[in-house]
PDB file of C-alpha atoms in Angstrom:
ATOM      1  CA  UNK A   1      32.816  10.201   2.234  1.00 49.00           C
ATOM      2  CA  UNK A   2      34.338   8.972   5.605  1.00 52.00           C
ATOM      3  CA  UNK A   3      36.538  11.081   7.390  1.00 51.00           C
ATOM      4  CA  UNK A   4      39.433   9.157   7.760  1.00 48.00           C
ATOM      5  CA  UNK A   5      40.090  10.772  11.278  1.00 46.00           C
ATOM      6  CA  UNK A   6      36.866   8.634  12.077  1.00 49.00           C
ATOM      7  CA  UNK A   7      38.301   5.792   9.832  1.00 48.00           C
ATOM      8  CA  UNK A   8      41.595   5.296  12.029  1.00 45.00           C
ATOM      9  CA  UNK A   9      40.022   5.792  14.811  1.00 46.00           C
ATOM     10  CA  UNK A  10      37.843   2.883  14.117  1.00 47.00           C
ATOM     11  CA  UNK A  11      40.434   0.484  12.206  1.00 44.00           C
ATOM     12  CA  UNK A  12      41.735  -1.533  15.431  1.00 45.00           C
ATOM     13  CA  UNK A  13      38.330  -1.781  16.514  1.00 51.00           C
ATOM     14  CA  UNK A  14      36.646  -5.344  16.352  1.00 58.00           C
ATOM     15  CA  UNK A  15      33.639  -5.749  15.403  1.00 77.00           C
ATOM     16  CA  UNK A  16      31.117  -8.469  15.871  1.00 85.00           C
ATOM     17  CA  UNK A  17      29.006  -9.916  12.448  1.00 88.00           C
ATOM     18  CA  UNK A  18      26.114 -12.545  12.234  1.00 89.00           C
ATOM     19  CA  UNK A  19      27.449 -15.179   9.487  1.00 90.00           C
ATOM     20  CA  UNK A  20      24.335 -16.295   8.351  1.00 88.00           C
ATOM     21  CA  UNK A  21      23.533 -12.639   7.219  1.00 89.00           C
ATOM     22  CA  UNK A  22      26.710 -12.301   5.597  1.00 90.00           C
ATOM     23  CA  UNK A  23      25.850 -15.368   4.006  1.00 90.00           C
ATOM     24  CA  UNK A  24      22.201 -14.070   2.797  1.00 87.00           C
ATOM     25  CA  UNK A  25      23.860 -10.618   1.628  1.00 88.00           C
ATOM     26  CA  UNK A  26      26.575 -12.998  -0.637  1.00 88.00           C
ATOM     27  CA  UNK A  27      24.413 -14.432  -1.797  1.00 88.00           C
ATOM     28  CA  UNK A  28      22.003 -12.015  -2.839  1.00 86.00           C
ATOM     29  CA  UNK A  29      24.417 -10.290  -5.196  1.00 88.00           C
ATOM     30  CA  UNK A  30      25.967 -13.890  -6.399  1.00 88.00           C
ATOM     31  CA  UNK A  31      29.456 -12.879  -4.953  1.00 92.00           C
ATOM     32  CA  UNK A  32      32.091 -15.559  -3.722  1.00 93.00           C
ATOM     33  CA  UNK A  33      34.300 -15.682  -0.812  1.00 93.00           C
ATOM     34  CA  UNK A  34      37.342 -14.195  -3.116  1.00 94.00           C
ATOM     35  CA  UNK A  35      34.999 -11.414  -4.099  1.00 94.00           C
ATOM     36  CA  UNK A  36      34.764 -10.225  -0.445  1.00 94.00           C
ATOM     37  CA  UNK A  37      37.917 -10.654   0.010  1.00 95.00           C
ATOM     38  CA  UNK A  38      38.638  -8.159  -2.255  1.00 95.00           C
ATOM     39  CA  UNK A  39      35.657  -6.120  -1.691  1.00 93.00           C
ATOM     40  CA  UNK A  40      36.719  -5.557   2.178  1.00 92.00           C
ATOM     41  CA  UNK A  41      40.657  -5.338   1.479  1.00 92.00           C
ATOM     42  CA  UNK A  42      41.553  -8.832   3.412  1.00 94.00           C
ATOM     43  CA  UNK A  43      42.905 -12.378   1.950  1.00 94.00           C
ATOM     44  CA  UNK A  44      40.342 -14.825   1.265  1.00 94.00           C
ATOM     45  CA  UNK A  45      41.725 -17.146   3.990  1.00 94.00           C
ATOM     46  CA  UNK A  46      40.834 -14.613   5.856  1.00 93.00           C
ATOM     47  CA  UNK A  47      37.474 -14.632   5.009  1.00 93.00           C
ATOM     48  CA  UNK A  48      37.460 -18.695   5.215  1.00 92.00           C
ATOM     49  CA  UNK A  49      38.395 -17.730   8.491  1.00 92.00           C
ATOM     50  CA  UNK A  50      35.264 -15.372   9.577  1.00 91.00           C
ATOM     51  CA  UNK A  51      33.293 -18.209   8.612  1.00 90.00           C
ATOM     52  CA  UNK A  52      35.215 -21.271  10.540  1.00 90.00           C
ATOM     53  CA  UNK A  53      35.978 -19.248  13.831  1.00 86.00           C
ATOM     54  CA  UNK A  54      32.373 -18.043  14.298  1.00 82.00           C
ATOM     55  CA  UNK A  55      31.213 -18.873  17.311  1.00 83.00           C
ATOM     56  CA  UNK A  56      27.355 -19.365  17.774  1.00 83.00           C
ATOM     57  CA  UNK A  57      26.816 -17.587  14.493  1.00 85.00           C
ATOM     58  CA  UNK A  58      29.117 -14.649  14.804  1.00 89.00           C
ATOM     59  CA  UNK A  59      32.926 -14.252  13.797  1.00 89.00           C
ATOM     60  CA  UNK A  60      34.891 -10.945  14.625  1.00 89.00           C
ATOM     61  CA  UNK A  61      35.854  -8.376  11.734  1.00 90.00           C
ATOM     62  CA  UNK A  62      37.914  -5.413  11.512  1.00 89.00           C
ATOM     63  CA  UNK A  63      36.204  -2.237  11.622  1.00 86.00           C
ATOM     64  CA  UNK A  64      38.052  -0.734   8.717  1.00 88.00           C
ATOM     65  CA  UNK A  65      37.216  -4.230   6.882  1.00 91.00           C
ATOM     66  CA  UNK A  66      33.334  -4.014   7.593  1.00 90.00           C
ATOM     67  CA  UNK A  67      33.250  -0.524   6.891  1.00 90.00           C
ATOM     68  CA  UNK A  68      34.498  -1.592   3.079  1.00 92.00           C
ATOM     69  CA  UNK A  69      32.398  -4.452   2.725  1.00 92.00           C
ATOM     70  CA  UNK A  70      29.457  -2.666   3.942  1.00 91.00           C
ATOM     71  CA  UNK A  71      30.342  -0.308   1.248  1.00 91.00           C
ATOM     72  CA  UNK A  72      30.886  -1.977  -1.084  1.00 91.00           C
ATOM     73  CA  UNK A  73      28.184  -4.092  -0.851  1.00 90.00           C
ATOM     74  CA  UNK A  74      25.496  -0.955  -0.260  1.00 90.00           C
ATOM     75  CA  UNK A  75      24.244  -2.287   3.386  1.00 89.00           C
ATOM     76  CA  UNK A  76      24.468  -0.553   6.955  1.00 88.00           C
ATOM     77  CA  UNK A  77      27.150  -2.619   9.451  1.00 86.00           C
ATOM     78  CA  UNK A  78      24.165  -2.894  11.676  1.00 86.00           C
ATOM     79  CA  UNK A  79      22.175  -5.205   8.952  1.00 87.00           C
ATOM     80  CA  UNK A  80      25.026  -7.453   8.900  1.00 87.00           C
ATOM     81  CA  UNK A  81      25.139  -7.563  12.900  1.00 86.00           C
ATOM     82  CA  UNK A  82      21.525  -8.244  13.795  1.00 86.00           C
ATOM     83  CA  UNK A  83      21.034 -12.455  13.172  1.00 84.00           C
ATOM     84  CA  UNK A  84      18.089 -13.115  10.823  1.00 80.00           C
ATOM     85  CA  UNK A  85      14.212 -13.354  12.162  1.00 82.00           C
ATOM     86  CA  UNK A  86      13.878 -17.139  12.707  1.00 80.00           C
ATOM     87  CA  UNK A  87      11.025 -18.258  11.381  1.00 77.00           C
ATOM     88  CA  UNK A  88      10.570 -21.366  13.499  1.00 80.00           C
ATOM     89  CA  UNK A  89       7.816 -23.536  12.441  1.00 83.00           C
ATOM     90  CA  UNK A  90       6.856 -22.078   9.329  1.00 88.00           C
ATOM     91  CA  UNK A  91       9.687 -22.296   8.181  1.00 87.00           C
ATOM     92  CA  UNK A  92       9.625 -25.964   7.421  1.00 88.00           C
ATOM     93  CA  UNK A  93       5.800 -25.482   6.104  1.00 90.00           C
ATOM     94  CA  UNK A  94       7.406 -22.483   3.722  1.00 90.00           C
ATOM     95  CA  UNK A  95       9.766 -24.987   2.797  1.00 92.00           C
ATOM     96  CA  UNK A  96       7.687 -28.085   1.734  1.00 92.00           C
ATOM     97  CA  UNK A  97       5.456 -25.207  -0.252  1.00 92.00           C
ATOM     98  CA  UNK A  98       8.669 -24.118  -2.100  1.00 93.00           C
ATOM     99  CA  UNK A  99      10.990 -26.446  -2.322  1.00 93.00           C
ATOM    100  CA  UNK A 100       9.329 -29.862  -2.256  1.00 90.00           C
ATOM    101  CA  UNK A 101      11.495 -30.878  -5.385  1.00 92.00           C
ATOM    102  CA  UNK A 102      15.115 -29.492  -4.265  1.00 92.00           C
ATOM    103  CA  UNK A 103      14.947 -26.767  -6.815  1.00 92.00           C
ATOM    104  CA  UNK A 104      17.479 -25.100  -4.524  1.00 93.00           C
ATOM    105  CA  UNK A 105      19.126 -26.385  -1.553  1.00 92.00           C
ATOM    106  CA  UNK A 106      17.558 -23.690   0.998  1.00 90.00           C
ATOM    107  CA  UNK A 107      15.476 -21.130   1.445  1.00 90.00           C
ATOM    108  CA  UNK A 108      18.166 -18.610   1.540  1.00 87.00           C
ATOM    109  CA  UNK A 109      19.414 -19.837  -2.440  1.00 91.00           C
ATOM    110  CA  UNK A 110      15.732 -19.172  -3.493  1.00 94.00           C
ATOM    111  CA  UNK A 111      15.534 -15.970  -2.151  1.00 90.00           C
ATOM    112  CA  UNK A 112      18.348 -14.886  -3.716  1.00 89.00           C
ATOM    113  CA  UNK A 113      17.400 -16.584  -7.368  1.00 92.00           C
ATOM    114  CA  UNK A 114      13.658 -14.193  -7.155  1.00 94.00           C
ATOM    115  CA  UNK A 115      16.090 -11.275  -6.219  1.00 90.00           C
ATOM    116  CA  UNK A 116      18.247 -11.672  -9.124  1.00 91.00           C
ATOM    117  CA  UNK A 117      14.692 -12.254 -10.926  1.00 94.00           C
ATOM    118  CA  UNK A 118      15.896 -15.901 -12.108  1.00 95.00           C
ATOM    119  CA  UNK A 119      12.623 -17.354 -14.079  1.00 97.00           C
ATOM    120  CA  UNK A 120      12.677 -20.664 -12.379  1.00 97.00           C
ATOM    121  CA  UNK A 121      12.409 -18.933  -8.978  1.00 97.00           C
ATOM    122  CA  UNK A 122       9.896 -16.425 -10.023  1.00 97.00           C
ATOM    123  CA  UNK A 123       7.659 -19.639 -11.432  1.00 97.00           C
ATOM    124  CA  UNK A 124       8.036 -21.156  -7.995  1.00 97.00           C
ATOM    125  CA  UNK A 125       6.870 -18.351  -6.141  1.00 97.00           C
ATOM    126  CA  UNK A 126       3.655 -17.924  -8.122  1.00 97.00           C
ATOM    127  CA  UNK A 127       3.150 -21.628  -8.363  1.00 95.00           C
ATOM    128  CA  UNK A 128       2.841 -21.748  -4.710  1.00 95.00           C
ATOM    129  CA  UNK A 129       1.370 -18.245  -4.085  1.00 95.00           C
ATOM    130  CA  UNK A 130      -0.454 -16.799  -6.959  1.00 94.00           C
ATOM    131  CA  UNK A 131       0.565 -14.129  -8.965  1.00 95.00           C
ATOM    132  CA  UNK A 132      -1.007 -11.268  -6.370  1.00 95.00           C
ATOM    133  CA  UNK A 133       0.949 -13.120  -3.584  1.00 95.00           C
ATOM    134  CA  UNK A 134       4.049 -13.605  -5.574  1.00 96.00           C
ATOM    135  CA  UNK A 135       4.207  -9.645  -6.634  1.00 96.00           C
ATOM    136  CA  UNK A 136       3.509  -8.797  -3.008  1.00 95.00           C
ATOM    137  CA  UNK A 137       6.612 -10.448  -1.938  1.00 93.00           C
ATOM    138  CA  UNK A 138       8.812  -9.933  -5.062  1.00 94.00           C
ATOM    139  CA  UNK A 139       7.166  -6.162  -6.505  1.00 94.00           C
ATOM    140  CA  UNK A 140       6.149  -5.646 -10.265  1.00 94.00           C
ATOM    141  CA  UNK A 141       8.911  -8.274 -11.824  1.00 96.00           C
ATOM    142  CA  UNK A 142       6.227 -10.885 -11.238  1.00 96.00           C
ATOM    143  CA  UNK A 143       3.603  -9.202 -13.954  1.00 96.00           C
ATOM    144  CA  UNK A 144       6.632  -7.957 -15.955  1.00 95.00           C
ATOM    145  CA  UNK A 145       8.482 -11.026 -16.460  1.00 96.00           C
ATOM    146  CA  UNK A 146       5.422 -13.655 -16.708  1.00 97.00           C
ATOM    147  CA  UNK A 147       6.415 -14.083 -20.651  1.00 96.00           C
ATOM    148  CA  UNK A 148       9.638 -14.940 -19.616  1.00 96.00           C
ATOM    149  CA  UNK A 149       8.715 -17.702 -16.669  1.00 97.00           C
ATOM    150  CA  UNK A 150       5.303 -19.309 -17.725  1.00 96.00           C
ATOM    151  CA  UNK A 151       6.869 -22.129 -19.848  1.00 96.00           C
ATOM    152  CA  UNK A 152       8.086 -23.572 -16.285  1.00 97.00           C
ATOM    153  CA  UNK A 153       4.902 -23.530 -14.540  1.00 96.00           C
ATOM    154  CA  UNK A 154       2.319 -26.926 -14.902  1.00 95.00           C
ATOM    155  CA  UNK A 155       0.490 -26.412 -17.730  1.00 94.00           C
ATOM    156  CA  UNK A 156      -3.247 -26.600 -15.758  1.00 92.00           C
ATOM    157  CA  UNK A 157      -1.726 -23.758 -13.480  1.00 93.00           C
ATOM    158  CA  UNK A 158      -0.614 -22.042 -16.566  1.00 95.00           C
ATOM    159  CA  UNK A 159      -3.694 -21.379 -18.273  1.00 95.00           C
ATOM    160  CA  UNK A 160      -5.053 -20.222 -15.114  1.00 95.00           C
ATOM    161  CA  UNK A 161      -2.535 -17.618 -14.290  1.00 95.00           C
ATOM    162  CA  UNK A 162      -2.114 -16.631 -18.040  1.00 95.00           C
ATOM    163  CA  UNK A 163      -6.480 -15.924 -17.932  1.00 95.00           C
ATOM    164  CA  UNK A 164      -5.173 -13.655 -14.568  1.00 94.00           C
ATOM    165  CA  UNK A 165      -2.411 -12.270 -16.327  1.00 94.00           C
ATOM    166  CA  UNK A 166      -4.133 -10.728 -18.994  1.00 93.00           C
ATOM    167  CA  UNK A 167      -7.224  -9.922 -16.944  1.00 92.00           C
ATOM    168  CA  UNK A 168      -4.899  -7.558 -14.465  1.00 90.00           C
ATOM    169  CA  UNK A 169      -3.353  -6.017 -18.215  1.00 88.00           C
ATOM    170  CA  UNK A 170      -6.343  -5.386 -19.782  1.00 84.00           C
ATOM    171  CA  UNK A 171      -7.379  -1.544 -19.380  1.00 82.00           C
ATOM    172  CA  UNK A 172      -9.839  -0.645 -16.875  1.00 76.00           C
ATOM    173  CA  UNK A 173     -13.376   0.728 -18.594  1.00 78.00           C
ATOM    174  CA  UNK A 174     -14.637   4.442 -18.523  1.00 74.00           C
TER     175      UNK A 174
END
């Protein structure tokens, strides 16, 4: 629990926060702007506001209102100060491999849909990876759920990864 001796202390304090990691952190848990508005203890115009007066990808918040959000939403203030790794280049070769058909407008909404284990995102990733490369970058939900996301791969891939599948259940001989 914060000592609220430390709390005041900090309130008046402003404190700088990268947008676009807000953004990713929002969402990640498929929150709105009205949800961290309540979440940090501010209006949501004032939240409108973080993200209109942000100036080359960082807007000014309360200390007392990150240290609630940050709470709330289970991440360290210093996550939501660092600006995300730019991927450069590969990003638009990460994109074309992912997205080619507009399944979601960025990278950033597909990343969120394999966190919240969404079946179309999941079928993406190990359309365009492989189920081995797909668990490495989304864990065990790949092998778990492939019941649940098959039907939306193409059916040649399909048979492939289901003959995988079942190879990587079936129990290892004596």
């Amino acid at each position: 629990m914060l000592d609220k001796r430390i709390l005041f202390k900090y309130y008046f304090i402003s404190k700088m926060i990268c947008i676009d990691s807000l953004s990713i952190a929002i969402k990640a848990r498929n929150l709105n702007h009205s949800d961290i508005a309540r979440l940090s203890g501010v209006s949501r115009q004032a939240v409108s506001l973080w993200f209109k007066s942000a100036r080359d990808g960082f807007a000014e918040v309360k200390s007392a209102h990150l240290l609630r959000l940050c709470t709330a939403l289970g991440v360290d203030a210093a996550d939501l100060a660092q600006p995300l790794p730019d991927l450069g280049e590969r990003r638009a070769a990460i994109r074309a491999a992912l997205l080619w058909d507009r399944l979601y407008p960025d990278l950033e909404d597909f990343a969120a849909a394999v966190q919240r284990r969404e079946p179309k995102a999941l079928a993406r990733l190990v359309e365009a990876y492989g189920l081995y490369g797909a668990a490495k970058a989304a864990g065990r939900v790949v092998w778990s759920r492939f019941p649940d996301y098959m039907k939306f791969l193409p059916p040649g891939r399909r048979q492939d990864l289901e003959r995988v599948w079942r190879l990587h259940l079936a129990p290892m001989p004596r």
